[in-house]
mmCIF file of C-alpha atoms in Angstrom:
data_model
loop_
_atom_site.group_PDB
_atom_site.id
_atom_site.type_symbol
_atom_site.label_atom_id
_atom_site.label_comp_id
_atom_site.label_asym_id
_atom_site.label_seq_id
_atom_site.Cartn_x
_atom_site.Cartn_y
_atom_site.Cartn_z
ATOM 1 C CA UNK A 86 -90.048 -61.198 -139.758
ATOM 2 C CA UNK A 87 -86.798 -62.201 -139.240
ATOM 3 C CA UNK A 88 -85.171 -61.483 -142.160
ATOM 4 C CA UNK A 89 -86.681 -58.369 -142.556
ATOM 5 C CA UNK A 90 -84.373 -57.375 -138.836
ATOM 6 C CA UNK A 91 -82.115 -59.600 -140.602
ATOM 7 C CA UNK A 92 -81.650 -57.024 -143.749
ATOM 8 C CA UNK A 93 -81.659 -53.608 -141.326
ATOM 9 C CA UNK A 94 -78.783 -55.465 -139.752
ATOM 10 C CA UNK A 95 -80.703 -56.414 -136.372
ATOM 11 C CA UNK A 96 -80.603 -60.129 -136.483
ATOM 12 C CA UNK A 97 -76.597 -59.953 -135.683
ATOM 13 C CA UNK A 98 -77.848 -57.880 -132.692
ATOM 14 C CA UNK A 99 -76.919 -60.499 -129.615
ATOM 15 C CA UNK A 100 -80.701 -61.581 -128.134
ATOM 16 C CA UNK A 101 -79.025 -62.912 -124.351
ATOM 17 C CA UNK A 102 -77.525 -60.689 -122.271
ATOM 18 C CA UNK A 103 -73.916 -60.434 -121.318
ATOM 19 C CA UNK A 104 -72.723 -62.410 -118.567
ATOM 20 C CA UNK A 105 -72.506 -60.604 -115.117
ATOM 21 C CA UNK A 106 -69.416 -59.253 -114.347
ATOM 22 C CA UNK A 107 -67.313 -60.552 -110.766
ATOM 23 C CA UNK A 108 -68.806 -58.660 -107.628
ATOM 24 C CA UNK A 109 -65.778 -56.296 -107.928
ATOM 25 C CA UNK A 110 -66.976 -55.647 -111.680
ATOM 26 C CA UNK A 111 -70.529 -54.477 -110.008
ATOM 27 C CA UNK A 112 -69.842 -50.969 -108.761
ATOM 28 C CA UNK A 113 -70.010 -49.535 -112.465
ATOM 29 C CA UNK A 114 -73.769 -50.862 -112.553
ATOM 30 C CA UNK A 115 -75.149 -50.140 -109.298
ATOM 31 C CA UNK A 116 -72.942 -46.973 -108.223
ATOM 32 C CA UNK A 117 -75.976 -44.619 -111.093
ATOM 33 C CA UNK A 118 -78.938 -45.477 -108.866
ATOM 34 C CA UNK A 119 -77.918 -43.750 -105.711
ATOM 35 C CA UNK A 120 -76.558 -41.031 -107.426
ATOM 36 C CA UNK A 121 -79.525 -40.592 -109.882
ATOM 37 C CA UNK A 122 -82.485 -40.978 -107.107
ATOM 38 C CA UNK A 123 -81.493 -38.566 -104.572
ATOM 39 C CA UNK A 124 -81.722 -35.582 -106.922
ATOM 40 C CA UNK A 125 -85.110 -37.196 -108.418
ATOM 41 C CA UNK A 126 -86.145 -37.160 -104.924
ATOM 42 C CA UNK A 127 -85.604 -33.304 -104.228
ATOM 43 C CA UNK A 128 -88.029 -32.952 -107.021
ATOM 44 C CA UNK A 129 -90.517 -34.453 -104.944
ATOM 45 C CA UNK A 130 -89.944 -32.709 -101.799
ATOM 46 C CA UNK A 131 -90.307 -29.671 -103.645
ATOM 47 C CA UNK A 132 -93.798 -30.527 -105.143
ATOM 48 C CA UNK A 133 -94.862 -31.523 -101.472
ATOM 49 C CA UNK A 134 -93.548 -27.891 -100.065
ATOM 50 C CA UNK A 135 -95.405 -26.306 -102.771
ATOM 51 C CA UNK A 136 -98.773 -28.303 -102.723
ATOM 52 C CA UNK A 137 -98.344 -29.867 -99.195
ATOM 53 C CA UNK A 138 -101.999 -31.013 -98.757
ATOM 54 C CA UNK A 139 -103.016 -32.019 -102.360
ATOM 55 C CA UNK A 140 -99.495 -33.390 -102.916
ATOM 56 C CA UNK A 141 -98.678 -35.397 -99.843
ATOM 57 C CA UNK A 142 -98.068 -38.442 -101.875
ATOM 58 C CA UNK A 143 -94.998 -36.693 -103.014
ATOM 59 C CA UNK A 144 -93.599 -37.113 -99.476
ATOM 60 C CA UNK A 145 -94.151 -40.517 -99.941
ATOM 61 C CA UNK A 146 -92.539 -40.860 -103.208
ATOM 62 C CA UNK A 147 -89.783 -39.114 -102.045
ATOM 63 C CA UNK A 148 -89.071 -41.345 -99.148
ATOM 64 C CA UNK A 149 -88.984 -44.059 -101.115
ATOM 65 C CA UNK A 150 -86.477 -42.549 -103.578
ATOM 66 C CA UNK A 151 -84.106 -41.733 -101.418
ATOM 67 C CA UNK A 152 -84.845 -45.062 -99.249
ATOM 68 C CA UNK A 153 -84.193 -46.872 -102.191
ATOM 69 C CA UNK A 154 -81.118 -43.930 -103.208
ATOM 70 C CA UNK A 155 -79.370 -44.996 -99.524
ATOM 71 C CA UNK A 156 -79.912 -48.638 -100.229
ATOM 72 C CA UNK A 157 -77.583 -48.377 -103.037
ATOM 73 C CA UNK A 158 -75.336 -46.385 -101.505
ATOM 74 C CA UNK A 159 -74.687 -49.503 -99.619
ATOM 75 C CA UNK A 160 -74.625 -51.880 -102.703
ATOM 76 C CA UNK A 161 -72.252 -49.377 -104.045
ATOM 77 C CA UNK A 162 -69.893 -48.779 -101.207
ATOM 78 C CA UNK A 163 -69.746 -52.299 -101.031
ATOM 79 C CA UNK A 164 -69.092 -53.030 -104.908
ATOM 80 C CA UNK A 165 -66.641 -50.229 -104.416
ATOM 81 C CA UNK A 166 -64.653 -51.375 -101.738
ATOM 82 C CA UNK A 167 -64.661 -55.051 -103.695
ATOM 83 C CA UNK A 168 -63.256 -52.758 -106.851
ATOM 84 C CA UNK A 169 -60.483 -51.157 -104.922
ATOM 85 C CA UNK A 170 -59.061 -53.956 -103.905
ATOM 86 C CA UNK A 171 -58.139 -54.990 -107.530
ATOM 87 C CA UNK A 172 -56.480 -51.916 -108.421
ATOM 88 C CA UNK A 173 -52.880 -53.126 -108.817
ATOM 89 C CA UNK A 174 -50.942 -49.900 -109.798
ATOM 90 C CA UNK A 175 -51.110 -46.368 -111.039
ATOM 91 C CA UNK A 176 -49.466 -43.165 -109.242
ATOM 92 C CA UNK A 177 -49.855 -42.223 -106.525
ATOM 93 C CA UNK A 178 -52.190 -38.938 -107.062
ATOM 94 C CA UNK A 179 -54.556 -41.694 -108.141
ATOM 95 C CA UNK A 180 -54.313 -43.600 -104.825
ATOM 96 C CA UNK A 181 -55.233 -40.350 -103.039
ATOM 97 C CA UNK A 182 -58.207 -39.707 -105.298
ATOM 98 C CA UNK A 183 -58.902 -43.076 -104.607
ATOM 99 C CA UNK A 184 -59.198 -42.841 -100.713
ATOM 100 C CA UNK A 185 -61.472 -39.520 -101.157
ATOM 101 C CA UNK A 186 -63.446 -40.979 -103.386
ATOM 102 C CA UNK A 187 -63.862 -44.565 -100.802
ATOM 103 C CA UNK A 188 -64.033 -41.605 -97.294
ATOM 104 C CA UNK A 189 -66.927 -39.340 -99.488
ATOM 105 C CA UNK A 190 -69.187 -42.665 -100.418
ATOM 106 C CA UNK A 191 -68.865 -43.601 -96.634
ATOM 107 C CA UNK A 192 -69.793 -40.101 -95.439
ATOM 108 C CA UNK A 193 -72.626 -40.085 -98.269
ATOM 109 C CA UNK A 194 -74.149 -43.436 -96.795
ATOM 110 C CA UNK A 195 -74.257 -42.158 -93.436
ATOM 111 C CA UNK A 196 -75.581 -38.585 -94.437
ATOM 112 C CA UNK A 197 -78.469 -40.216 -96.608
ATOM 113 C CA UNK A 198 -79.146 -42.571 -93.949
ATOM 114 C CA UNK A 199 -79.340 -39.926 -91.508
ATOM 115 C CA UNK A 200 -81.614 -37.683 -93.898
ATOM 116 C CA UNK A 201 -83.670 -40.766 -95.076
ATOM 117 C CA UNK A 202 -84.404 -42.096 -91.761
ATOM 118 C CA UNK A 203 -85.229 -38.349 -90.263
ATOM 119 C CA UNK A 204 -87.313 -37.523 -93.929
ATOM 120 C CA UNK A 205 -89.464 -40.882 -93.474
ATOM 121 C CA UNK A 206 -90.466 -39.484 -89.593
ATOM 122 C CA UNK A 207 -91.793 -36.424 -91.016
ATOM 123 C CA UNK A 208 -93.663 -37.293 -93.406
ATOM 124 C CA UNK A 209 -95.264 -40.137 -91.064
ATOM 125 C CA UNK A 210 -95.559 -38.015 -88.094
ATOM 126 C CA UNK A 211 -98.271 -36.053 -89.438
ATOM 127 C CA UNK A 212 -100.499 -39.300 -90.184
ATOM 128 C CA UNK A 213 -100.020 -39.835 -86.495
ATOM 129 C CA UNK A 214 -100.628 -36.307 -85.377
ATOM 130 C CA UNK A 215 -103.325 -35.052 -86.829
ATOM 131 C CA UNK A 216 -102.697 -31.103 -85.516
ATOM 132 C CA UNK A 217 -99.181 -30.999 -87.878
ATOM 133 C CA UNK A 218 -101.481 -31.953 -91.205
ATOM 134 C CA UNK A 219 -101.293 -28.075 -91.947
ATOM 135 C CA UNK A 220 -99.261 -26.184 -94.688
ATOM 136 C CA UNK A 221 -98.116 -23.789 -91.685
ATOM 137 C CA UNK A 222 -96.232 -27.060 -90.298
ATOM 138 C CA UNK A 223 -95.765 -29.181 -93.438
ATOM 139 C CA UNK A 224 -94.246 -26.301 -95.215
ATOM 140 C CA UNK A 225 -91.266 -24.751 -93.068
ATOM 141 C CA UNK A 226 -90.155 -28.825 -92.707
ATOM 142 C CA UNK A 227 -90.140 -29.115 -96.523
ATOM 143 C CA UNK A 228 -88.236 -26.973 -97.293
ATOM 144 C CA UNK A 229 -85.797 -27.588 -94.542
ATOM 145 C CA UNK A 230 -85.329 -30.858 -96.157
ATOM 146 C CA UNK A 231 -85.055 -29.397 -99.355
ATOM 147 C CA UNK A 232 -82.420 -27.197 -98.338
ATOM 148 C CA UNK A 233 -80.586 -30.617 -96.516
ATOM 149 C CA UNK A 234 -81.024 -32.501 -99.726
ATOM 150 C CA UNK A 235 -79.258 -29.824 -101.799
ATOM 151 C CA UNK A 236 -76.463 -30.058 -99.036
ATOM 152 C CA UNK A 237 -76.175 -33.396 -99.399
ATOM 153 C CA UNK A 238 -76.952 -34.428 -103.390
ATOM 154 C CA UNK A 239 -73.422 -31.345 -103.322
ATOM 155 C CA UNK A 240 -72.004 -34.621 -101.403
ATOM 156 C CA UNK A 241 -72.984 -37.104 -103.434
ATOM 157 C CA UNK A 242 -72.098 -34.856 -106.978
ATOM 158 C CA UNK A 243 -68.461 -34.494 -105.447
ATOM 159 C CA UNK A 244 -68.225 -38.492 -104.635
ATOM 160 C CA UNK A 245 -69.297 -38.971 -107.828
ATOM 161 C CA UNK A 246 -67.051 -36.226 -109.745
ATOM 162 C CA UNK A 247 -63.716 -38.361 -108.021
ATOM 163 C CA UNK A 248 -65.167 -41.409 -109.286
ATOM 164 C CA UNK A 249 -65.576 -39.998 -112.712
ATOM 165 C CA UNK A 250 -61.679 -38.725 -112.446
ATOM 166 C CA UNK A 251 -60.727 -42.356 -111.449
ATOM 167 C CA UNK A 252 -62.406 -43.647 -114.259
ATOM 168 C CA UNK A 253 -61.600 -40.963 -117.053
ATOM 169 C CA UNK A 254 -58.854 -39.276 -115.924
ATOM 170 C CA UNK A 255 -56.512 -42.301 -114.325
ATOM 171 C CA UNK A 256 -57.976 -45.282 -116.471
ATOM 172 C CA UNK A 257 -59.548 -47.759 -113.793
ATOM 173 C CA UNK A 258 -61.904 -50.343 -114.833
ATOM 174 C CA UNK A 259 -63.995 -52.341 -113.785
ATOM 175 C CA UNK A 260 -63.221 -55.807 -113.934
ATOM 176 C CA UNK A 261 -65.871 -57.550 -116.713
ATOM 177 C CA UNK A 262 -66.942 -61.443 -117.320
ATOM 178 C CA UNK A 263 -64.210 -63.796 -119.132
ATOM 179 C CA UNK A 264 -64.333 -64.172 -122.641
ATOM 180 C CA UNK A 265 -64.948 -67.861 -121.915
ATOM 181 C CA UNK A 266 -67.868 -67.127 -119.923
ATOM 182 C CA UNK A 267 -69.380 -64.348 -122.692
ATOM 183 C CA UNK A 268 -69.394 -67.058 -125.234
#
């Protein structure tokens, strides 16, 4: 079989992985996931405001998205702060992209941990108090939440959209594994 993937130019493919990159090299793989579950998460609030009864596991999934969404935020602000601190030069418009990009992932942490923490009450409160197991309760809070997710995934898009000019528009990298160490 081999030299069948061998002839359709597969068998050059490298089978091990790269080697990891430096903790400061880490922000460019973690900083997707907190981006990326947030909005996946609004999906499921909006299937549990729509079917709140039938779909209640939606809540569920939904605070574990965005549980697991604010957990990288952490991982990322951290990566991120370990990143900046390698930047040697560039001008100084890139500096002050720089610092709104570092103030809007702080504010995003605190706003999804805010949101995640308040999210996970209300969708156990209901377990605990049976009277609020109704669509004419479930319902109004959904889409509250909804509406607060939007708000803040409009954040998280604008954190993002600086680190996207720091990286397209300005050049900065993240720092990879030494050659040495790939081979």
């Amino acid at each position: 079989m081999w030299p069948a993937l061998c002839s359709f130019g597969i068998g050059s493919l490298p089978i091990m992985p790269p080697p990891p990159p430096p903790f400061e090299g880490m922000h460019v793989l973690v900083v997707h996931f907190p981006v990326a579950l947030p909005l996946v998460a609004m999906a499921f609030v909006f299937a549990a405001m729509i079917f709140p009864l039938r779909l209640r596991w939606c809540s569920w999934a939904a605070v574990v998205l965005l549980a697991m969404g604010t957990v990288g935020m952490f991982v990322a602000v951290a990566t991120g702060e370990a990143a900046r601190d390698v930047v040697e030069d560039g001008p100084d418009e890139m500096f002050t992209v720089l610092g709104q990009h570092e103030q809007l992932g702080e504010l995003s942490r605190i706003v999804f941990l805010i949101v995640t923490v308040l999210y996970g009450l209300f969708v156990l409160l209901p377990g605990v108090v049976r009277k609020w197991m109704i669509p004419g309760y479930l319902v109004p809070v959904q889409l509250v939440f909804l509406l607060v997710l939007l708000v803040s995934n409009v954040l998280l898009a604008n954190t993002a959209h600086l680190g996207g000019r720091l990286v397209h528009q300005y050049g900065v990298h993240a720092a990879i594994a030494e050659a040495a160490q790939a081979e």
